[in-house]
Coordinates of C-alpha atoms and ligand atoms in Angstrom, one line a residue:
X123 CA -10.6 -26.0 19.4
X124 CA -7.6 -23.8 19.2
X125 CA -4.9 -24.1 16.5
X126 CA -1.6 -25.4 17.6
X127 CA 0.7 -22.8 16.2
X128 CA 3.5 -20.8 17.8
X129 CA 2.7 -17.3 18.9
X130 CA 5.7 -15.0 18.3
X131 CA 5.2 -11.4 19.2
X132 CA 5.3 -9.0 16.1
X133 CA 8.2 -6.7 16.5
X134 CA 9.4 -3.7 14.6
X135 CA 13.2 -4.4 14.8
X136 CA 12.5 -7.8 13.2
X137 CA 11.8 -5.9 10.0
X138 CA 15.2 -4.4 9.8
X139 CA 17.0 -7.6 11.0
X140 CA 15.2 -9.4 8.2
X141 CA 16.0 -6.8 5.7
X142 CA 19.7 -6.7 6.7
X143 CA 20.0 -10.4 6.2
X144 CA 17.8 -10.8 3.1
X145 CA 18.3 -7.6 1.2
X146 CA 21.9 -6.6 1.9
X147 CA 22.1 -4.5 -1.3
X148 CA 19.0 -2.4 -0.3
X149 CA 20.1 1.2 0.0
X150 CA 19.1 4.2 2.0
X151 CA 20.2 7.4 0.3
X152 CA 19.7 10.7 2.2
X153 CA 20.0 14.4 1.3
X154 CA 21.6 15.6 4.6
X155 CA 21.1 18.9 6.4
X156 CA 24.9 19.2 6.3
X157 CA 24.5 19.7 2.6
X158 CA 25.8 16.5 1.1
X159 CA 24.4 13.1 0.2
X160 CA 24.8 10.1 2.5
X161 CA 24.3 6.5 1.4
X162 CA 24.5 3.1 3.1
X163 CA 22.8 -0.3 3.0
X164 CA 20.2 -2.0 5.2
X165 CA 22.9 -4.1 7.0
X166 CA 24.8 -0.8 7.7
X167 CA 21.6 0.7 9.0
X168 CA 20.9 -2.3 11.3
X169 CA 24.4 -2.0 12.8
X170 CA 24.0 1.8 13.5
X171 CA 20.5 1.1 15.0
X172 CA 22.3 -1.3 17.4
X173 CA 24.8 1.4 18.3
X174 CA 22.0 4.0 18.8
X175 CA 20.0 1.6 21.0
X176 CA 23.1 1.3 23.3
X177 CA 23.4 5.1 23.3
X178 CA 19.7 5.5 24.2
X179 CA 20.1 3.0 27.1
X180 CA 23.1 4.9 28.4
X181 CA 21.0 8.1 28.4
X182 CA 18.6 6.3 30.7
X183 CA 15.8 5.7 28.2
X184 CA 13.4 3.1 29.7
X185 CA 10.5 1.1 28.3
X186 CA 7.5 3.4 27.6
X187 CA 9.5 6.7 27.6
X188 CA 8.6 9.1 24.9
X189 CA 11.5 10.1 22.7
X190 CA 10.6 13.0 20.3
X191 CA 12.0 13.6 16.9
X192 CA 12.0 16.9 15.0
X193 CA 13.6 16.1 11.7
X194 CA 13.4 15.8 7.9
X195 CA 13.5 12.5 6.0
X196 CA 16.9 11.1 6.4
X197 CA 18.9 8.1 7.6
X198 CA 19.3 9.3 11.2
X199 CA 15.6 9.8 11.5
X200 CA 15.1 6.2 10.1
X201 CA 17.6 4.9 12.7
X202 CA 15.7 6.6 15.5
X203 CA 12.4 5.0 14.4
X204 CA 14.0 1.5 14.9
X205 CA 16.2 2.1 17.9
X206 CA 13.6 3.9 20.0
X207 CA 11.0 1.2 19.3
X208 CA 13.6 -1.5 19.7
X209 CA 14.4 -0.5 23.3
X210 CA 10.7 -0.5 24.1
X211 CA 10.3 3.3 24.1
X212 CA 7.9 5.4 22.0
X213 CA 9.1 7.4 19.0
X214 CA 7.1 10.6 19.0
X215 CA 7.5 12.3 15.6
X216 CA 6.8 16.0 15.8
X217 CA 5.7 18.0 12.7
X218 CA 7.9 21.1 12.5
X219 CA 5.1 22.9 10.7
X220 CA 2.9 22.9 13.8
X221 CA 2.4 26.2 15.5
X222 CA 4.6 26.9 18.5
X223 CA 1.6 26.6 20.8
X224 CA 0.7 23.2 19.3
X225 CA 4.3 22.0 19.6
X226 CA 4.5 23.0 23.2
X227 CA 1.1 21.4 23.8
X228 CA 2.1 18.0 22.3
X229 CA 5.5 17.8 24.0
X230 CA 3.9 18.5 27.3
X231 CA 1.0 16.1 26.6
X232 CA 3.3 13.3 25.5
X233 CA 5.8 14.2 28.3
X234 CA 8.7 13.7 26.0
X235 CA 12.0 13.2 27.8
X236 CA 14.5 13.6 24.9
X237 CA 14.1 15.4 21.6
X238 CA 16.3 14.5 18.6
X239 CA 16.6 17.5 16.3
X240 CA 17.9 18.2 12.8
X241 CA 20.2 21.2 12.4
X242 CA 17.5 23.3 10.7
X243 CA 15.5 23.4 13.9
X244 CA 18.1 24.7 16.3
X245 CA 16.6 28.3 16.3
X246 CA 13.2 26.8 17.0
X247 CA 14.5 24.8 19.9
X248 CA 16.3 27.8 21.3
X249 CA 13.1 29.8 21.2
X250 CA 10.9 27.2 22.8
X251 CA 13.2 25.1 25.0
X252 CA 12.0 26.5 28.3
X253 CA 8.4 25.8 27.4
X254 CA 9.0 22.1 26.8
X255 CA 8.9 19.5 29.7
X256 CA 11.4 20.6 32.4
X257 CA 13.8 17.7 32.2
X258 CA 13.9 17.4 28.4
X259 CA 17.3 16.9 26.8
X260 CA 18.2 17.6 23.2
X261 CA 20.2 15.5 20.7
X262 CA 21.4 17.3 17.6
X263 CA 21.4 14.9 14.6
X264 CA 24.8 15.7 13.2
X265 CA 28.5 15.2 13.9
X266 CA 30.9 17.3 16.0
X267 CA 32.1 19.4 13.1
X268 CA 28.6 20.7 12.5
X269 CA 27.6 21.4 16.1
X270 CA 26.7 25.1 16.4
X271 CA 27.3 27.5 19.2
X272 CA 24.1 27.5 21.2
X273 CA 22.8 28.4 24.7
X274 CA 21.2 24.9 24.6
X275 CA 23.4 22.0 25.7
X276 CA 22.9 19.8 22.7
X277 CA 24.2 16.2 22.8
X278 CA 25.9 15.2 19.5
X279 CA 24.2 12.3 17.8
X280 CA 27.3 11.0 16.0
X281 CA 29.3 11.1 19.2
X282 CA 26.7 9.2 21.1
X283 CA 26.7 6.3 18.6
X284 CA 30.4 6.4 17.6
X285 CA 32.0 4.0 20.1
X286 CA 29.0 1.8 20.9
X287 CA 29.0 -1.9 19.8
X288 CA 26.9 -2.7 16.8
X289 CA 25.3 -5.8 18.4
X290 CA 22.4 -5.1 20.6
X291 CA 20.5 -7.8 22.5
X292 CA 17.0 -6.8 21.5
X293 CA 14.6 -7.8 24.3
X294 CA 11.4 -9.6 23.3
X295 CA 8.5 -7.1 23.9
X296 CA 4.8 -8.0 24.1
X297 CA 3.5 -7.1 20.6
X298 CA 1.0 -4.6 22.0
X299 CA 3.8 -2.5 23.3
X300 CA 3.5 1.1 22.2
X301 CA 6.2 2.0 19.6
X302 CA 5.2 5.3 17.9
X303 CA 3.2 8.4 18.6
X304 CA 1.9 10.9 16.1
X305 CA -0.5 13.8 16.8
X306 CA -3.1 14.9 14.3
X307 CA -2.5 18.4 13.1
X308 CA -5.5 19.6 15.1
X309 CA -7.1 22.0 12.7
X310 CA -9.9 22.2 15.3
X311 CA -9.0 21.9 19.0
X312 CA -5.8 20.5 20.4
X313 CA -3.9 17.8 18.5
X314 CA -4.8 14.3 19.4
X315 CA -2.3 11.5 19.6
X316 CA -2.4 8.2 17.7
X317 CA -0.3 5.6 19.6
X318 CA 0.9 2.8 17.3
X319 CA 2.0 -0.5 18.7
X320 CA 4.6 -3.0 17.4
X321 CA 1.8 -5.2 16.3
X322 CA -0.2 -2.5 14.4
X323 CA 3.0 -1.3 12.7
X324 CA 4.2 -4.7 11.5
X325 CA 0.7 -5.6 10.3
X326 CA 0.4 -2.2 8.5
X327 CA 3.8 -2.8 6.8
X328 CA 2.7 -6.3 5.6
X329 CA -0.6 -4.8 4.5
X330 CA 1.1 -2.0 2.5
X331 CA 3.5 -4.5 0.9
X332 CA 0.6 -6.7 -0.3
X333 CA -1.5 -3.8 -1.4
X334 CA 1.2 -1.9 -3.2
X335 CA 3.4 -4.8 -4.4
X336 CA 3.5 -3.2 -7.8
X337 CA 5.6 -0.3 -6.4
X338 CA 7.4 -2.0 -3.6
X339 CA 9.6 -4.8 -4.6
X340 CA 13.3 -5.8 -4.6
X341 CA 15.2 -3.3 -6.7
X342 CA 12.5 -0.6 -6.6
X343 CA 13.8 2.9 -5.6
X344 CA 11.2 4.7 -3.5
X345 CA 11.1 8.4 -2.7
X346 CA 9.1 9.2 0.4
X347 CA 8.2 12.9 0.0
X348 CA 5.7 12.2 2.7
X349 CA 7.5 13.1 5.9
X350 CA 8.8 10.8 8.6
X351 CA 7.6 13.5 10.9
X352 CA 3.9 12.8 10.1
X353 CA 2.2 9.4 10.0
X354 CA 5.3 7.4 9.6
X355 CA 5.8 8.5 6.0
X356 CA 2.8 6.3 5.1
X357 CA 4.7 3.3 6.7
X358 CA 7.5 3.3 4.1
X359 CA 10.3 3.0 6.7
X360 CA 8.9 -0.4 7.4
X361 CA 7.4 -1.6 4.1
X362 CA 10.4 -0.6 1.9
X363 CA 13.0 -2.6 3.9
X364 CA 10.7 -5.6 4.1
X365 CA 10.6 -5.9 0.3
X366 CA 14.2 -4.8 -0.4
X367 CA 13.2 -1.6 -2.0
X368 CA 15.7 1.2 -1.5
X369 CA 14.7 4.4 0.2
X370 CA 15.7 7.8 -1.2
X371 CA 15.2 10.4 1.5
X372 CA 14.9 14.0 0.1
X373 CA 15.8 16.0 3.3
X374 CA 14.4 19.5 3.4
X375 CA 14.2 20.6 -0.3
X376 CA 10.8 19.5 -1.7
X377 CA 10.4 22.0 -4.5
X378 CA 9.9 20.6 -8.0
X379 CA 13.4 21.3 -9.3
X380 CA 15.2 19.7 -6.3
X381 CA 12.9 16.7 -6.4
X382 CA 13.4 16.3 -10.2
X383 CA 17.2 16.5 -9.8
X384 CA 17.3 13.9 -7.0
X385 CA 14.9 11.6 -8.7
X386 CA 16.9 11.6 -11.9
X387 CA 20.2 11.2 -10.2
X388 CA 19.0 8.4 -7.9
X389 CA 16.8 6.7 -10.5
X390 CA 13.7 6.8 -8.4
X391 CA 11.1 4.4 -9.6
X392 CA 8.2 5.4 -7.3
X393 CA 7.4 8.6 -5.4
X394 CA 4.9 9.1 -2.6
X395 CA 3.3 12.3 -1.4
X396 CA 0.5 14.8 -1.2
X397 CA -1.0 16.6 -4.2
X398 CA 0.6 20.0 -3.5
X399 CA 4.1 18.5 -3.8
X400 CA 3.2 16.9 -7.2
X401 CA 2.1 20.3 -8.6
X402 CA 5.7 21.4 -8.2
X403 CA 7.2 18.3 -9.8
X404 CA 4.7 18.4 -12.7
X405 CA 5.7 22.0 -13.4
X406 CA 9.3 20.9 -13.6
X407 CA 8.5 17.9 -15.8
X408 CA 6.6 20.3 -18.1
X409 CA 9.5 22.8 -18.1
X410 CA 12.1 20.2 -19.0
X411 CA 9.8 18.3 -21.4
X412 CA 10.8 14.9 -19.8
X413 CA 10.4 12.7 -16.8
X414 CA 13.2 11.9 -14.4
X415 CA 14.7 8.8 -15.9
X416 CA 13.2 5.5 -14.5
X417 CA 10.3 7.3 -12.8
X418 CA 7.3 5.0 -13.3
X419 CA 4.7 5.4 -10.5
X420 CA 3.4 7.9 -8.1
X421 CA 1.2 7.5 -5.0
X422 CA -1.0 10.5 -4.3
X423 CA -2.8 10.8 -1.0
X424 CA -3.4 13.0 2.0
X425 CA -6.0 15.0 0.1
X426 CA -8.0 14.4 -3.1
X427 CA -5.8 14.1 -6.2
X428 CA -7.4 16.4 -8.8
X429 CA -8.4 14.5 -12.0
X430 CA -6.2 16.8 -14.1
X431 CA -3.2 15.8 -12.0
X432 CA -3.8 12.1 -12.5
X433 CA -4.4 12.7 -16.2
X434 CA -1.2 14.6 -16.7
X435 CA 1.0 12.1 -14.9
X436 CA -0.6 9.3 -16.9
X437 CA 0.0 11.2 -20.1
X438 CA 3.8 11.1 -19.2
X439 CA 3.6 7.3 -18.7
X440 CA 3.5 7.5 -15.0
X441 CA 1.1 5.1 -13.2
X442 CA -0.9 6.9 -10.6
X443 CA -2.2 5.3 -7.5
X444 CA -4.6 7.5 -5.5
X445 CA -4.7 6.4 -1.9
X446 CA -6.7 7.5 1.1
X447 CA -6.0 7.2 4.8
X448 CA -5.5 9.0 8.1
X449 CA -3.1 9.5 11.0
X450 CA -5.5 7.3 13.0
X451 CA -5.2 4.5 10.4
X452 CA -1.3 4.2 10.4
X453 CA -2.3 5.6 7.8
X454 CA -3.2 3.6 4.7
X455 CA -6.8 2.7 4.2
X456 CA -7.4 2.3 0.5
X457 CA -5.4 2.0 -2.7
X458 CA -6.5 3.1 -6.2
X459 CA -4.7 0.5 -8.3
X460 CA -6.9 -0.9 -11.0
X461 CA -7.4 -4.5 -11.7
X462 CA -6.4 -6.1 -15.0
X463 CA -10.1 -6.3 -16.0
X464 CA -10.4 -2.5 -15.7
X465 CA -7.3 -2.0 -17.8
X466 CA -8.5 -4.4 -20.4
X467 CA -12.1 -3.2 -20.7
X468 CA -12.3 0.4 -19.7
X469 CA -11.5 3.4 -22.0
X470 CA -8.6 5.6 -21.0
X471 CA -11.1 8.3 -19.8
X472 CA -13.0 5.8 -17.7
X473 CA -9.8 4.5 -16.1
X474 CA -8.8 8.1 -15.1
X475 CA -12.3 8.5 -13.7
X476 CA -11.9 5.4 -11.6
X477 CA -8.4 6.5 -10.5
X478 CA -9.9 9.8 -9.3
X479 CA -11.9 7.8 -6.7
X480 CA -10.0 7.0 -3.5
X481 CA -9.7 3.3 -4.4
X482 CA -10.6 0.1 -2.7
X483 CA -9.9 -1.0 0.9
X484 CA -6.6 -2.6 1.8
X485 CA -6.8 -6.1 3.4
X486 CA -7.6 -5.8 7.1
X487 CA -9.5 -2.4 6.8
X488 CA -13.3 -2.6 7.0
X489 CA -15.3 0.4 5.7
X490 CA -18.9 1.3 6.4
X491 CA -20.9 4.4 5.6
X492 CA -23.8 5.4 7.9
X493 CA -26.7 7.8 7.9
X494 CA -27.3 10.4 10.6
X495 CA -28.9 7.8 12.9
X496 CA -25.8 5.6 12.5
X497 CA -27.6 3.1 10.2
X498 CA -25.4 1.4 7.7
X499 CA -26.0 2.5 4.1
X500 CA -25.6 0.3 1.0
X501 CA -22.4 0.2 -1.0
X502 CA -24.2 1.1 -4.3
X503 CA -22.3 4.1 -5.4
X504 CA -25.4 6.3 -4.7
X505 CA -25.8 6.4 -0.9
X506 CA -23.6 9.0 0.8
X507 CA -22.9 8.9 4.5
X508 CA -20.2 9.3 7.2
X509 CA -17.4 6.9 6.8
X510 CA -16.4 4.6 9.7
X511 CA -13.4 2.2 9.7
X512 CA -12.3 -0.9 11.6
X513 CA -9.1 -2.9 11.7
X514 CA -5.9 -3.9 13.4
X515 CA -4.1 -0.8 12.1
X516 CA -6.7 1.7 13.3
X517 CA -6.7 3.5 16.7
X518 CA -9.0 2.2 19.4
X519 CA -8.8 5.7 21.1
X520 CA -6.5 8.7 21.5
X521 CA -3.5 8.8 23.7
X522 CA -4.5 10.1 27.2
X523 CA -7.6 11.7 25.9
X524 CA -10.8 10.0 27.1
X525 CA -13.2 12.6 25.8
X526 CA -11.9 12.6 22.2
X527 CA -11.6 8.7 22.3
X528 CA -15.3 8.4 23.2
X529 CA -16.4 10.9 20.6
X530 CA -14.5 9.1 17.9
X531 CA -15.8 5.6 18.3
X532 CA -19.3 4.2 17.7
X533 CA -21.1 1.7 19.9
X534 CA -19.7 -1.2 17.8
X535 CA -16.2 0.0 18.1
X536 CA -15.8 1.5 14.6
X537 CA -13.7 4.7 14.3
X538 CA -15.5 7.7 12.8
X539 CA -13.3 9.3 10.1
X540 CA -15.1 12.6 9.8
X541 CA -15.2 12.0 6.1
X542 CA -18.4 11.8 4.0
X543 CA -18.3 9.2 1.2
X544 CA -20.0 6.8 -1.0
X545 CA -18.8 3.3 -1.8
X546 CA -19.7 1.6 -5.1
X547 CA -20.6 -2.1 -5.8
X548 CA -16.9 -2.9 -6.6
X549 CA -15.8 -1.3 -3.3
X550 CA -14.4 1.9 -4.8
X551 CA -14.5 4.6 -2.2
X552 CA -15.4 8.2 -3.2
X553 CA -14.7 10.8 -0.6
X554 CA -17.2 13.6 -1.1
X555 CA -15.6 15.8 1.5
X556 CA -14.6 16.2 5.1
X557 CA -17.9 16.6 7.0
X558 CA -16.8 20.0 8.1
X559 CA -15.9 21.2 4.6
X560 CA -19.2 20.2 2.9
X561 CA -21.3 23.2 1.9
X562 CA -24.8 23.1 3.2
X563 CA -27.0 24.9 0.8
X564 CA -30.8 25.0 1.4
X565 CA -30.7 21.6 3.1
X566 CA -28.6 20.0 0.2
X567 CA -24.9 19.3 0.3
X568 CA -22.3 20.5 -2.1
X569 CA -19.0 18.7 -2.3
X570 CA -16.1 21.2 -2.3
X571 CA -13.8 18.4 -3.6
X572 CA -16.0 17.9 -6.7
X573 CA -15.9 21.5 -7.7
X574 CA -12.2 21.9 -7.0
X575 CA -11.4 18.8 -9.1
X576 CA -13.1 20.2 -12.1
X577 CA -11.8 23.8 -11.8
X578 CA -8.2 22.4 -11.3
X579 CA -8.5 21.2 -14.9
X580 CA -8.6 24.8 -16.3
X581 CA -5.2 25.8 -17.7
X582 CA -5.3 29.3 -16.1
X583 CA -5.8 27.8 -12.6
X584 CA -2.7 26.9 -10.6
X585 CA -4.6 25.9 -7.5
X586 CA -8.0 26.4 -6.0
X587 CA -10.3 25.8 -3.0
X588 CA -14.1 26.0 -2.5
X589 CA -15.4 27.0 0.9
X590 CA -18.7 27.7 2.5
X591 CA -19.6 31.3 3.2
X592 CA -22.7 32.2 5.2
X593 CA -25.8 33.1 3.2
X594 CA -29.1 34.6 4.6
X595 CA -31.4 32.5 2.6
X596 CA -29.5 29.2 1.8
X597 CA -27.5 29.0 5.0
X598 CA -24.2 28.5 3.1
X599 CA -23.1 29.0 -0.5
X600 CA -19.9 28.1 -2.2
X601 CA -17.1 30.6 -2.8
X602 CA -14.4 29.6 -5.2
X603 CA -10.9 30.8 -4.3
X604 CA -8.4 30.6 -7.2
X605 CA -4.6 31.0 -7.4
X606 CA -4.1 32.0 -11.0
X607 CA -1.6 30.3 -13.2
X608 CA 0.1 33.3 -14.7
X609 CA -1.5 36.7 -15.3
X610 CA -4.8 35.6 -16.8
X611 CA -7.8 35.6 -14.5
X612 CA -10.4 33.1 -15.6
X613 CA -13.9 34.6 -15.8
X614 CA -16.9 33.4 -13.8
X615 CA -18.7 32.5 -17.1
X616 CA -15.9 30.3 -18.2
X617 CA -15.7 28.5 -14.8
X618 CA -19.5 28.1 -14.8
X619 CA -19.4 26.6 -18.3
X620 CA -16.7 24.2 -17.3
X621 CA -18.6 23.1 -14.1
X622 CA -21.9 22.8 -15.8
X623 CA -20.6 19.9 -17.8
X624 CA -20.6 17.9 -14.6
X625 CA -22.6 19.5 -11.8
X626 CA -26.1 21.0 -11.4
X627 CA -26.6 24.8 -11.7
X628 CA -27.5 25.3 -8.0
X629 CA -24.1 23.9 -7.1
X630 CA -22.1 26.6 -9.0
X631 CA -20.0 28.8 -6.8
X632 CA -21.7 32.2 -6.2
X633 CA -18.4 34.1 -6.7
X634 CA -14.7 33.8 -7.4
X635 CA -11.9 35.4 -5.4
X636 CA -8.3 35.4 -6.6
X637 CA -5.4 35.1 -4.2
X638 CA -1.6 34.6 -4.5
X639 CA -1.3 31.4 -2.5
X640 CA -3.6 29.1 -0.6
X641 CA -3.0 28.7 3.2
X642 CA -1.6 25.3 4.0
X643 CA -2.0 23.1 7.1
X644 CA 1.0 21.5 8.8
X645 CA 0.5 18.4 6.8
X646 CA 0.5 20.1 3.4
X647 CA -3.2 20.4 2.8
X648 CA -5.2 23.5 1.9
X649 CA -6.3 25.0 5.3
X650 CA -10.0 25.5 4.6
X651 CA -10.4 26.6 8.2
X652 CA -8.0 29.6 7.6
X653 CA -9.8 30.4 4.3
X654 CA -13.2 30.3 6.0
X655 CA -12.0 32.7 8.7
X656 CA -10.5 35.0 6.1
X657 CA -13.8 35.1 4.1
X658 CA -16.2 34.8 7.0
X659 CA -17.7 38.3 6.4
X660 CA -17.6 37.9 2.6
X661 CA -20.6 39.5 0.9
X662 CA -21.8 37.3 -1.9
X663 CA -23.4 39.1 -4.9
X664 CA -27.1 39.0 -4.5
Ligands
ADP121 P1 -4.3 15.7 9.8 O1 -4.0 16.5 8.5 O2 -5.3 16.3 10.7 O3 -3.1 15.2 10.5 P2 -4.5 13.3 8.3 O4 -3.2 13.6 7.7 O5 -4.6 12.1 9.1 O6 -4.9 14.4 9.2 O7 -5.6 13.4 7.2 C1 -6.7 12.5 7.1 C2 -7.7 13.1 6.2 O8 -7.2 13.6 5.0 C3 -8.8 12.2 5.8 O9 -9.7 12.0 6.8 C4 -9.4 12.9 4.6 O10 -10.3 13.9 4.9 C5 -8.1 13.5 4.0 N1 -7.6 12.6 2.9 C6 -6.6 11.8 3.0 N2 -6.4 11.2 1.8 C7 -7.3 11.7 0.9 C8 -7.7 11.5 -0.5 N3 -7.0 10.6 -1.2 N4 -8.7 12.1 -1.0 C9 -9.5 13.0 -0.2 N5 -9.2 13.2 1.1 C10 -8.1 12.6 1.6

C-alpha cells in the first residue's frame, strides 16, 4: 500500500525563496575583488537572483546547458549558484588552482557555453580563451567602472542584471534535474565530474543542517573559507540560508591576518575550512594572544586535522568539529561533534582523541569497510578496510565517464572512496589513509596520517608529510618531510622518541628531509604525488 502524500519536487531555488521570506535579516557579506565590502540580505539576494535568471535566459541559456564559474567566495558567485540551477541549467564551478591543462580538459569535457569570471582571473582567461569550447562567452563579475581593457569581449555582470525585473517565474523542474557540476582535482588521471541534482543538493542541505545544527542556526555568522569553486563550499550556500545563518564570504585573501581581521569585524561565530588554512589563523591568534571576538566553533575537513591543531583551538575555547567527505558525496559524510555523554564522562584528553577521528556518519550516509575480496568487515575499531559509501547525496557514477563510473562502484551499488579506514562500535570513523598514500612495508601497512599527526605536535614543526619511498628489502619505507617552524631543525632521535610513545619501532620513518614548503593540490591538501615524484630516487640510509 502506498502512502497518500503529495510529491513536490525538491528544488534549489525554494531554499532561497524560503530564506528570503523567513529570515529577512540574514546577511551575505562579501569581500569583493573590487577591494571593498558588500553586504545585503537574503531577500535582496533573492531579487538579484531573479534578475540574473532573466539575464541568463536572454543570453540563450537553456535547460541542461553548462554555465561555468571561475570565482572566489562572494555574493555574485552565490547568485550564480541559484540563478543557473533555477533556470534548469548546470552550474559548473571551476577550481582556479587547477593546471591550465586540467582547466582546458574540464571545460571541453563539460562543454561549457558561458564562463562567469572574477576580475582576478582576466589574465588567465586571456591566456586560455582559444583553448576553451569554441562558442564560449565570458561574463566578468563586476560593474562597468571596473571593466578592464581586454582583447576578450567580456560581458559585464552588473549591466546584464541591472534593468531586469526582480520577479522570475521559476519553472517546476523534475527533482532529478542536474544542477551543479564539480570535477575532482584529478591527482591521478583526468579530473572526473560529480553531477549534483536538485534533489541531492536539497537533501544534502537538510542533512547538514540537522548534523551541524550547533553551528548553523538563526543569528549564526558563518565564514566559508572552503571555496564555492570546489564542492559547493561544503553545501554552505544552501544550508546557511535555510537556517537563517549569515554568510561571510572572504574573497581572495585567505591568510591568517586577513581572516582574523574579517572575522573580528564581522563577528564570525563559525568558520569552515581545510587544515592548511587554520595553520595560518592559529598563527595569527597566537601572535595577537586573543581570538577574533565571538568566534566559537570551527569545522575542519578535507584532510586529516592534526591532533595538535584540535587541541590548540580547544585551548582557546573554540569547539572543533572534524568532518570527512568527498566531492563525490556533495561532500559531507561524517561529523565529529561529540554527544553529551562523551562530554560528561570523558577526560579532556580522551575527548581530543575522539575529535581526532573523522566522526560519525551523517543521516542518510551509509558506511561500510571491506577486505580485499570485498567482504564487509566488522565495525569494531580494529578491522581496517577500504571504505565504501551509499546514500542520496552520493554520486551514482561520473559525468560522461563510463569507465571511471564502473571502476568506482561495487556490485551492490556502493561507491568506493579510495580511503582506508576503521569504524568503531559507536560508529566513529578513523581514516587511516588514502589507499594510495599508505606505506607498504614488508607486507604491513603504515599510516602516513598517523605519523604526521604525531609529528605535527612538535613545536619546531610547522608542517610535515610522510611518503613512501622504494626500498629494496621492504618494498617501501616511510620518509618524513618537515617544514621547520623557525630555524631549529628537529633531530631524528627527538622525532623517534615522540613517535615511539604511540607507534611501533618498525613504523618509524627511515629518514627526515627538511623543505621550505609542502607542495599543495588544487584543493589545499598536501600533494603527496608531487612529493613522491620529488623523492622517487631518494636513497634511504641503510
Ligand atoms: P579532491 O581533492 O580530489 O577534489 P576531495 O576534495 O573530494 O578530493 O577529497 C576527498 C578526500 O579527502 C577523501 O577521500 C579523503 O581522502 C580526504 N579527506 C577529506 N576529509 C578528511 C578528513 N577529515 N580526514 C582525512 N582525510 C580526509
